[in-house]
XYZ file of C-alpha atoms in Angstrom:
560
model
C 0.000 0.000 0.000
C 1.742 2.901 -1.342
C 1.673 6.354 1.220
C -0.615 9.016 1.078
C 2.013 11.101 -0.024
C 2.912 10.079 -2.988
C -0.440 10.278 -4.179
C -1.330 14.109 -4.630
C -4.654 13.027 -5.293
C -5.452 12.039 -1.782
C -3.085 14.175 0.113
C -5.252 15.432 2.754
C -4.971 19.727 3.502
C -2.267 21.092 5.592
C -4.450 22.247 8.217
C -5.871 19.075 8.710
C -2.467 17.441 8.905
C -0.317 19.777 10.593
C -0.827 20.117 14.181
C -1.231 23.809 16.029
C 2.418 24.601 17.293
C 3.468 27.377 18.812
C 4.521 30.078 15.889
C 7.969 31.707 16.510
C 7.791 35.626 15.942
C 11.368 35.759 14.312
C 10.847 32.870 12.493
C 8.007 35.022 10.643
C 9.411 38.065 9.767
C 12.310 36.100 8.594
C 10.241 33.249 6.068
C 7.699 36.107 5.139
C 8.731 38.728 2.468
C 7.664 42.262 3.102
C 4.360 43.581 1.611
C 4.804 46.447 -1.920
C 2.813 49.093 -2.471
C 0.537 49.641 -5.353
C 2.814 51.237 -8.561
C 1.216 54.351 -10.442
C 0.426 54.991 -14.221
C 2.988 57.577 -15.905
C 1.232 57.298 -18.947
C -2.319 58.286 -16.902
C -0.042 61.121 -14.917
C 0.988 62.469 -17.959
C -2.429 62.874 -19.743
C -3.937 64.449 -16.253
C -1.206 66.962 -16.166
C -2.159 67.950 -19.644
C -5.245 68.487 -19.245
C -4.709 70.730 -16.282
C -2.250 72.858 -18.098
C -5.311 73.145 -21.170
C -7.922 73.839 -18.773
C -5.650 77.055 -17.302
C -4.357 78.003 -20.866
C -8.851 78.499 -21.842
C -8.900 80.099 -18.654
C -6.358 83.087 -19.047
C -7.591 83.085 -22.763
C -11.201 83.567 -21.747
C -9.722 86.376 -19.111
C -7.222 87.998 -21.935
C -10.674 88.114 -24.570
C -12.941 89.687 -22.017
C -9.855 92.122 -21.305
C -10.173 93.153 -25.340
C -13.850 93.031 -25.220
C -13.785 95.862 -22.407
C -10.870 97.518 -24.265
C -12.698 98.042 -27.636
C -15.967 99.134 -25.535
C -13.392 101.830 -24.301
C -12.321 102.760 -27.802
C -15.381 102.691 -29.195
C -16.985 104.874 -26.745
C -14.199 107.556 -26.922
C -14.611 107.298 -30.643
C -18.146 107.836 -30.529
C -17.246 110.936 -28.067
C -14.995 112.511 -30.587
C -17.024 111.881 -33.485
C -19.609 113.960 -31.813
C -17.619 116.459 -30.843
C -16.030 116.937 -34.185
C -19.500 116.895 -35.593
C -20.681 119.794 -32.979
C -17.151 121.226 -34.206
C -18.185 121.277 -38.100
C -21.750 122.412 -37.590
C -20.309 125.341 -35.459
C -17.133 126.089 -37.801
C -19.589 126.098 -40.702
C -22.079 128.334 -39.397
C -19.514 130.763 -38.195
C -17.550 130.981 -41.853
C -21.214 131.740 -43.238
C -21.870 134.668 -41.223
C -18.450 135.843 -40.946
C -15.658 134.674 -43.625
C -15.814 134.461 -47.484
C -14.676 131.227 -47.325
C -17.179 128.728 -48.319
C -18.838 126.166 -45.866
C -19.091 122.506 -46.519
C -22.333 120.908 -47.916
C -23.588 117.705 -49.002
C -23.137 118.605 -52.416
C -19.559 119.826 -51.965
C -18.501 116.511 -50.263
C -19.631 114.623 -53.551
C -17.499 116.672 -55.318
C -14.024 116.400 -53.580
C -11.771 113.422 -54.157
C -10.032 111.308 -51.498
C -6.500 112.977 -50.567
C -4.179 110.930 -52.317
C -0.717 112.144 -53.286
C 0.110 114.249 -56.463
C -3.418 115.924 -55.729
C -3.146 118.835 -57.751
C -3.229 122.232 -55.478
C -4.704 124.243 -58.521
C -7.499 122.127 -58.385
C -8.436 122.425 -54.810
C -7.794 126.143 -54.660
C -10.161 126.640 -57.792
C -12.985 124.187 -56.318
C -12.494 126.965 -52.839
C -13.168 129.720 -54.917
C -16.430 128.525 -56.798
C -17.622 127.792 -53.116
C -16.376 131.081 -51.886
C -18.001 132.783 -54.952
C -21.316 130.779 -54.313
C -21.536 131.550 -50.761
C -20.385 135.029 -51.156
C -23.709 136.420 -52.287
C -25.837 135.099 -49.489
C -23.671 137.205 -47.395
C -23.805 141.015 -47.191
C -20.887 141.890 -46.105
C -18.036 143.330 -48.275
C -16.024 140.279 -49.969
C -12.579 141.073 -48.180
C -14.193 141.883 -45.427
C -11.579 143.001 -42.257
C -9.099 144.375 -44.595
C -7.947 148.037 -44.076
C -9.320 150.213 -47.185
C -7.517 153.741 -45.725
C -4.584 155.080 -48.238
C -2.120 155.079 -45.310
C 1.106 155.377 -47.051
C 2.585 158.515 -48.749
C 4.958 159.343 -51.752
C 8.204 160.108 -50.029
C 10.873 163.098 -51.050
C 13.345 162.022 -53.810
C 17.186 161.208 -52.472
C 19.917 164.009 -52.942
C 21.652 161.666 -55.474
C 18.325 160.747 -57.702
C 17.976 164.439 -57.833
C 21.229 165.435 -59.243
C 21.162 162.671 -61.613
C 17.781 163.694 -63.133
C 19.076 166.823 -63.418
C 22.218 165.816 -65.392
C 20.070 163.588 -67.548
C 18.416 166.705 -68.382
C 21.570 168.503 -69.112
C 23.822 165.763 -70.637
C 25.290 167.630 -73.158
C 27.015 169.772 -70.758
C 28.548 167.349 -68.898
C 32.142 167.019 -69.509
C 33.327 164.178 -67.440
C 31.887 161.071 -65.417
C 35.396 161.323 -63.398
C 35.185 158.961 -60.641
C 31.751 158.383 -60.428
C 30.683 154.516 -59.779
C 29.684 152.297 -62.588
C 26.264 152.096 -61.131
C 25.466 155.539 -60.688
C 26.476 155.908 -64.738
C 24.796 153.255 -65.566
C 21.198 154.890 -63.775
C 22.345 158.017 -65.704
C 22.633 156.717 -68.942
C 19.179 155.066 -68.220
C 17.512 158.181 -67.812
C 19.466 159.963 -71.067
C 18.549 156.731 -72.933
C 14.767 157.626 -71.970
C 15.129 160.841 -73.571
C 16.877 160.022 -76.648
C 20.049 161.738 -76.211
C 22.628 159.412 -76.536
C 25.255 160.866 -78.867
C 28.863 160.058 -79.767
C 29.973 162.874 -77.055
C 28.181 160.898 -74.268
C 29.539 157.508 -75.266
C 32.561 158.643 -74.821
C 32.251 160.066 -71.270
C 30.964 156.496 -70.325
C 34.181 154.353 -71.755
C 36.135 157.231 -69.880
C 38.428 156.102 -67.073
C 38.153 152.562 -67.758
C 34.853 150.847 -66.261
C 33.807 147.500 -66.214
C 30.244 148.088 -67.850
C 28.798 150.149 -69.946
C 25.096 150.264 -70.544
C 22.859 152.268 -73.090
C 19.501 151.409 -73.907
C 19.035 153.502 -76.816
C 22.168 153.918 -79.351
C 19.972 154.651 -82.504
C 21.832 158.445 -83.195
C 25.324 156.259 -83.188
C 26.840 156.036 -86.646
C 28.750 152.970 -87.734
C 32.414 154.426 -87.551
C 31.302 156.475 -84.114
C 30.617 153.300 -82.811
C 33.888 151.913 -83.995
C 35.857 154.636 -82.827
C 34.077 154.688 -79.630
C 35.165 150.528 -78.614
C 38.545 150.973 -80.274
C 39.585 153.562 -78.285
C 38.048 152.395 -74.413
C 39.710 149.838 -72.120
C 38.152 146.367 -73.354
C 40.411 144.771 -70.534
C 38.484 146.672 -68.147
C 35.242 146.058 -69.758
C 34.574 142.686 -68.004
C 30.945 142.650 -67.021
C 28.454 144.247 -69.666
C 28.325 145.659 -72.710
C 24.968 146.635 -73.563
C 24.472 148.668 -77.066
C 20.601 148.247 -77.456
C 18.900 149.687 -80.774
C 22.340 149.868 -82.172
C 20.814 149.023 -86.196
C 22.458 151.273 -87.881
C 25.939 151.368 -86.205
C 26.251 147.508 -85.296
C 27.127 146.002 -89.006
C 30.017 143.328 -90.093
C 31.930 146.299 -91.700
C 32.016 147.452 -88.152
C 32.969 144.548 -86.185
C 35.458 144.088 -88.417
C 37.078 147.092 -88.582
C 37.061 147.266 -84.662
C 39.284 143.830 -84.855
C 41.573 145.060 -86.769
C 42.402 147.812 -84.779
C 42.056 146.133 -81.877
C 42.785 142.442 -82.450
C 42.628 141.053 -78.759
C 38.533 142.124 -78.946
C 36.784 142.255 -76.079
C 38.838 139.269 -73.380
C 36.699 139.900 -70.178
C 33.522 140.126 -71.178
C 30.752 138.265 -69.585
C 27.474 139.484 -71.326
C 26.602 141.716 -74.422
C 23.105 142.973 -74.964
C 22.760 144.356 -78.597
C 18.873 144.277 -79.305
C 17.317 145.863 -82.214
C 20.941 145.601 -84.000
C 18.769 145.015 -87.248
C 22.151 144.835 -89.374
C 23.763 142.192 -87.628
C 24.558 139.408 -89.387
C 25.576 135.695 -88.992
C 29.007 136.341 -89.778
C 29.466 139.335 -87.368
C 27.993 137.522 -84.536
C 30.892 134.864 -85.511
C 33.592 137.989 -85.501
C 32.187 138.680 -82.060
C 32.119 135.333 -80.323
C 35.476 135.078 -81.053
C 36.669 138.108 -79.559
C 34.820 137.767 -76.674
C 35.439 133.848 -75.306
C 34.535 134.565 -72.006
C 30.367 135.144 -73.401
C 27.962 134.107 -70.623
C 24.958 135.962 -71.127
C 24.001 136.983 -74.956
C 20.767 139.318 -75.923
C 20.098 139.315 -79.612
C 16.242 140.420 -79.485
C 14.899 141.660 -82.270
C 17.795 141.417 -84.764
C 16.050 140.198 -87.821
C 18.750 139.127 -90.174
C 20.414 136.474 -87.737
C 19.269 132.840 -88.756
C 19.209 129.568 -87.521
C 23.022 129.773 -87.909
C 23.402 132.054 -85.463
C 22.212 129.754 -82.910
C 24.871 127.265 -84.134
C 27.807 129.662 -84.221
C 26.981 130.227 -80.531
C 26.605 126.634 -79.335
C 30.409 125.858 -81.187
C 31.488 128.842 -79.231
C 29.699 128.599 -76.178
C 27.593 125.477 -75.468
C 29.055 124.395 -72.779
C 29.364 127.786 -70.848
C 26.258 129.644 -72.021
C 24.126 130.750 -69.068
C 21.374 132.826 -70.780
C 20.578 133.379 -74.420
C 17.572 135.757 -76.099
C 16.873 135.612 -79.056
C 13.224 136.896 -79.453
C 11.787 138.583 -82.316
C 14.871 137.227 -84.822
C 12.329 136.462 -87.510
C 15.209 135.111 -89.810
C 15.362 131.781 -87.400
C 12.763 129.102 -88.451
C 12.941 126.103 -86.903
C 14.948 123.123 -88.534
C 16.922 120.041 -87.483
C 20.049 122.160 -86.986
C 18.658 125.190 -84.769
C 16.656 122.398 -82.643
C 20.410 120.651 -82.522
C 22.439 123.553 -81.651
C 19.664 124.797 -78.990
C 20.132 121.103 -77.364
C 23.790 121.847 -76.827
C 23.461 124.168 -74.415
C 24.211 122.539 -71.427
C 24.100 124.893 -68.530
C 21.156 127.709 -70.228
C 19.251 129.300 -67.438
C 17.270 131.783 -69.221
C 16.099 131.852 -72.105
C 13.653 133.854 -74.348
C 12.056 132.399 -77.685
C 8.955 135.301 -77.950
C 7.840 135.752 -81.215
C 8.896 132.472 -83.211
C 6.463 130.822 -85.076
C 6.360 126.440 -85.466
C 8.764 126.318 -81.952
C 6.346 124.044 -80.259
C 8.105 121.346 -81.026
C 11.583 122.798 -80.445
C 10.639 123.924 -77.008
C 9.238 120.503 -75.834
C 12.388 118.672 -76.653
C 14.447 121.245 -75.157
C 12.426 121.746 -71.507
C 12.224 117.863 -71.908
C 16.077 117.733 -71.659
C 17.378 121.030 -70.200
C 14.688 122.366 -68.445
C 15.425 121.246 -64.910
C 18.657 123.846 -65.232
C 15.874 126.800 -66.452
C 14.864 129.532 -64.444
C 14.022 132.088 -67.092
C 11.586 131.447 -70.050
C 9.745 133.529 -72.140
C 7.463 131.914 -75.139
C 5.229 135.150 -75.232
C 3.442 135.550 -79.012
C 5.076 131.964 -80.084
C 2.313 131.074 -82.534
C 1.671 127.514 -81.666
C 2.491 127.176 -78.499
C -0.558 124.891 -76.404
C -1.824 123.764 -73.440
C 0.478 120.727 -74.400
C 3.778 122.908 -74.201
C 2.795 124.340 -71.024
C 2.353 120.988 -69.763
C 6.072 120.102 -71.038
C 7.466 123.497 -68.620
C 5.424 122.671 -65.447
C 6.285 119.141 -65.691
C 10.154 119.690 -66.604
C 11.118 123.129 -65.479
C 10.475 122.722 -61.344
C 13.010 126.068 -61.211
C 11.798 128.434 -62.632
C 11.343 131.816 -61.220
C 10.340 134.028 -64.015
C 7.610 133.035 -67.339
C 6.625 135.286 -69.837
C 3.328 133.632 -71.715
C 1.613 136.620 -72.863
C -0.941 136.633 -76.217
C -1.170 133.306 -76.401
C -4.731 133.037 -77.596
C -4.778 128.951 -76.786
C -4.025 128.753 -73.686
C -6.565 127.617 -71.106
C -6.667 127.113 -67.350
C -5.248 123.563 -67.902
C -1.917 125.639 -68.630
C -2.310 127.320 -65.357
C -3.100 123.986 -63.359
C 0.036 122.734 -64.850
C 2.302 125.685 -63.838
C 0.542 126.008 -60.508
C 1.268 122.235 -60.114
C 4.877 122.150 -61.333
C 6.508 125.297 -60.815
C 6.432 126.466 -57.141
C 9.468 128.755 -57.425
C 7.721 131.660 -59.749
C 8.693 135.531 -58.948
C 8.005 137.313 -62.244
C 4.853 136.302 -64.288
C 3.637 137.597 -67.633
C 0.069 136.835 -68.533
C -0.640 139.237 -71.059
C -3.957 139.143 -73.677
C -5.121 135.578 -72.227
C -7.753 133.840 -72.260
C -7.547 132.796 -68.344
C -10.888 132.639 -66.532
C -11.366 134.765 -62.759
C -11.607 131.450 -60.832
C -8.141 130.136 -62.985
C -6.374 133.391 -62.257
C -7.645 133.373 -58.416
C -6.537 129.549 -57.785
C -3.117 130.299 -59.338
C -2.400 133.362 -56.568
C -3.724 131.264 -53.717
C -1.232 128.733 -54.463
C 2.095 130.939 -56.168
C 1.072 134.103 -55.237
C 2.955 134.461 -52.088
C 6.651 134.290 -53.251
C 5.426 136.611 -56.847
C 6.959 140.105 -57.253
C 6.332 140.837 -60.623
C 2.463 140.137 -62.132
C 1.101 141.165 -65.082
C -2.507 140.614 -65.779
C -2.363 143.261 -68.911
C -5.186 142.639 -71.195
C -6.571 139.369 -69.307
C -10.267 140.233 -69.268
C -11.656 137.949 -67.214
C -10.196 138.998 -64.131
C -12.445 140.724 -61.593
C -13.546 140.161 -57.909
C -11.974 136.551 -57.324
C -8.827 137.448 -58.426
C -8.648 140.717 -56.606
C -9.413 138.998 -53.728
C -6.667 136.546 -53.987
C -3.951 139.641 -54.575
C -5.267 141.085 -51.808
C -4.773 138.113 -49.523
C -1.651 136.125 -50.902
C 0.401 138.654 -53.134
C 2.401 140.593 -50.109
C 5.650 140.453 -51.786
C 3.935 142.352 -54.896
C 6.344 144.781 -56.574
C 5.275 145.624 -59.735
C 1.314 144.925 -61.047
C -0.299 145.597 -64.279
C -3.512 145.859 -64.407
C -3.487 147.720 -67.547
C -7.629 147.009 -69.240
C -8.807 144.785 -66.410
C -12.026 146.538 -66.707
C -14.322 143.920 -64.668
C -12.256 145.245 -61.673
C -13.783 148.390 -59.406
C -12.386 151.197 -57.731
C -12.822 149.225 -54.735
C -11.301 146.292 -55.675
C -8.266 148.781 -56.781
C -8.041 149.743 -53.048
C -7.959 146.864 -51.515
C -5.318 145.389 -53.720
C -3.242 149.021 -52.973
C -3.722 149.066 -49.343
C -2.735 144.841 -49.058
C -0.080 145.015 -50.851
C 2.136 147.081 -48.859
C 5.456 146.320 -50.603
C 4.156 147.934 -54.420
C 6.192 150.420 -55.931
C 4.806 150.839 -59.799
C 1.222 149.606 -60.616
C -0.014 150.329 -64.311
C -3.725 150.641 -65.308
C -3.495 151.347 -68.942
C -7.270 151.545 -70.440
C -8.828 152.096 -66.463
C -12.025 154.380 -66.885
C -14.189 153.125 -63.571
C -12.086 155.640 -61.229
C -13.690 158.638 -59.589
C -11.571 161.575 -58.638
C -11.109 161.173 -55.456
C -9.940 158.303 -56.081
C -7.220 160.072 -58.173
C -6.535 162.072 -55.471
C -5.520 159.183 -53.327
C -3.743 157.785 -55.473
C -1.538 161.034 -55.854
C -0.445 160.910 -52.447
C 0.445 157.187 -52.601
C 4.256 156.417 -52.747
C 3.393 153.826 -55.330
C 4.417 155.112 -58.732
C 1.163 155.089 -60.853
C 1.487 154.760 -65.124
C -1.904 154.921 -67.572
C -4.510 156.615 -65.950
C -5.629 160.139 -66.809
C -3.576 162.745 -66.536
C -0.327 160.839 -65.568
C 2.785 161.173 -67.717
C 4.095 157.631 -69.739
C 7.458 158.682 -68.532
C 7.217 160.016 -65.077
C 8.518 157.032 -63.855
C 11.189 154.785 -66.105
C 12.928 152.828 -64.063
C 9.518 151.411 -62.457
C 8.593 150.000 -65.599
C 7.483 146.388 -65.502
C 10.829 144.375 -65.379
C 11.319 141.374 -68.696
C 12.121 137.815 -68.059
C 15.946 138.784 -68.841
C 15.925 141.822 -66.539
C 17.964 139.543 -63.788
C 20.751 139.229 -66.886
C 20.650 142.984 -67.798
């Protein structure tokens, strides 16, 4: 019989078996291995922690986008505010300019017409869309159109100087004056001015001015001069000396090849200093004398040639092989010989350093003159197309676009021209001091707009013959033009007596003021006017000579 313990079957259970003994504590801790706490998830841990750090990342989001929320309320309340205010502002500003200001409040109407500031806005525009709201609003108003300004004559014709006092008088005595000893070029030079005025120039008082050697001589009227006076006359003075200008104007009978050439020959070194010549009217000049004088003179800076009709288009040349690269200002105006060809549009490119320059009184020079501003004209500051038959809105929008320097413009009777001409010089030439607007066709509001903008660095203004200037443009001299000079208002008819005044009494800085062709003065007026310091030509009973050297100045009077 095998034992029960081999047989697992019938092994009976350990408890049954084993008897209860006494348990030994040491014996337990020693057979019995010690009890391990429960280990954690790091997976779980991780995805807890994450969720944590989401659930505070929505909450300082949710705080951060009710922070903006309250923010924009802010804004948009203060926004609101201002708007308001501005509104109140506008309403006020509006009603106050209508009761008390010609300048023109803002409507519904006048909003749909402006554009959205952008830039290259064109000033011109702005200032002329002012003035039809100033004009509109101006007759709901009763007040006088420049109302505030002072209307009183307040300044007075002051006592001639010692000096312009003797010279008048030895202008009026000039044939018994037997030397100019030691007095200053620039005294002779007023003195001549005032003989030239009344024709009597002679060979006697040419002399006295090449006397002791000055460095310019200038007469403005040499037509008594005979050729070999002239001749004798050069020959003879100190052409070393003679550095600055020679100015022989209306020399035509005296200024001939013959002549130039037999003042070479006497006097082969020519004329080594000289830095500008002046001989217009010389109606005998020719090509070829004008090629004897270049190249006596190589120093030639400055050259006047108006009105000498029998130079040509080779004239132009002979100057650009001499001079192109020096020339600072040439005029050649009224030379009805030059037509223009492929060879006087060539030679005038040449110039390289031309400043001023007059063209008046060529015909077909459109052309010529757009090439030219197009690549000289940023060096211009003089430019005078007046009476240049075909000359358009287009050429004027060649200068304003290419000639930013310019400070004096001559564009009188030029039939074509419209206010798009005057945008474009408004718009492109913001250095003007001397304008000519003589016989055009330039409307009150066009006129008006261009002074608002230019008028406050202008000293010289002609509006001669423009006869659509009245009450805007008045108003704009009297407001803007304070550096006014000299003003022609020679058959400006649409202006009043009134107007007149407040133009004289604004402009405090006017010394000559013509009104050629005024009849709508009263006496009284004239009266006023006679105690004014402001030298007045044209009206009744004032002398066309009284005052000379107050006459308006030319484009080339900076040269001269």
């Amino acid at each position: 019989m095998t034992s029960s313990r081999e047989d697992p079957e019938i092994l009976p259970d350990a408890a049954e078996d084993e008897p209860n003994l006494p348990v030994n504590p040491d014996s337990v801790n020693q057979q019995q291995p010690p009890t391990l706490l429960p280990l954690f998830d790091c997976v779980a841990l991780d995805k807890l922690c994450h969720v944590a750090e989401m659930l505070q990342d929505r909450e300082r989001q949710r705080i951060r986008e009710e922070a903006e929320i309250a923010e924009k309320r802010r804004r948009w309340a203060e926004e609101r505010a201002e708007a308001h205010r501005q509104y109140v502002f506008e309403v006020a500003k509006a009603y106050a300019l209508e009761l008390h200001s010609d300048q023109a409040p803002k409507s519904k109407d006048d909003d749909e017409e402006e554009e959205e500031v952008v830039k290259g806005k064109s000033r011109f525009d702005d200032a002329k869309k002012a003035i039809k709201k100033r004009r509109r609003y101006s007759s709901r108003s009763s007040d006088a159109p420049c109302g505030g300004i002072e209307l009183s004559m307040t300044r007075h014709r002051t006592a001639p100087t010692l000096t312009e006092l003797c010279m008048r008088v030895l202008a009026e005595n000039s044939e018994a004056i037997e030397s100019l000893h030691l007095v200053p070029d620039h005294l002779k030079k007023k003195i001549s001015s005032l003989v030239s005025d009344s024709s009597k120039v002679d060979k006697a008082f040419m002399q006295l001015l090449v006397d002791d050697s000055p460095s310019e001589v200038s007469v403005k009227n040499c037509v008594d001069l005979e050729e070999e006076d002239l001749t004798q006359i050069l020959s003879e003075c100190d052409r070393v000396s003679l550095q600055v200008v020679l100015n022989l104007d209306l020399c035509g009978r005296a200024m001939t090849e013959n002549a130039i050439t037999e003042l070479l020959k006497r006097s082969p070194n020519g004329f080594p200093s000289l830095t500008r010549l002046s001989l217009q009217g010389a109606f005998c000049l020719t090509d070829n004398a004008l090629a004897l004088i270049s190249r006596s003179a190589p120093l030639l800076r400055v050259v006047n040639l108006c009105d000498c009709s029998l130079l040509t288009f080779q004239a132009v040349k002979i100057l650009a092989d001499y001079f192109g690269s020096t020339l600072r200002g040439l005029n050649i105006g009224g030379c009805q010989g030059i037509k223009p060809c492929d060879v006087f549009r060539i030679s005038l490119s040449r110039f390289e350093k031309l400043s001023s320059l007059s063209v008046a009184g060529l015909e077909g020079i459109h052309d010529v003159v757009v090439e030219f501003c197009t690549s000289r004209g940023s060096s211009l500051t003089d430019l005078s197309l007046a009476s240049c038959v075909g000359v358009n809105d287009g050429t004027l929008w060649t200068v304003g676009r290419y000639c930013p320097n310019l400070e004096a413009l001559d564009i009188s009777e030029l039939d074509s021209l419209t206010d798009a001409s005057l945008k474009e010089i408004t718009d492109g030439c913001r250095s003007l001091r001397s304008v000519k607007f003589t016989r055009n066709r330039f409307s009150d509001e066009g006129v008006a707009a261009f002074l608002e903008v230019c008028g406050g660095s202008i000293n010289n203004l002609s509006l001669n013959n423009v006869r659509n200037v009245g009450q805007e443009t008045a108003i704009s001299l009297a407001k803007y033009c304070k550096r006014l000079h000299y003003l022609d208002l020679s058959w400006c008819r649409k202006l009043t007596e009134e107007e007149l005044r407040q133009i004289m009494s604004c402009c405090s800085l006017l010394r000559s003021l013509k009104l050629f062709g005024w009849t709508q003065v009263t006496e009284d007026f004239l009266e006023d006017l006679s105690r004014s310091e402001v030298s007045i030509v044209g009206l009744k009973m004032t002398s066309l000579f009284a005052h000379p050297d107050d006459s308006y100045p030319s484009v080339d009077a900076k040269c001269f």
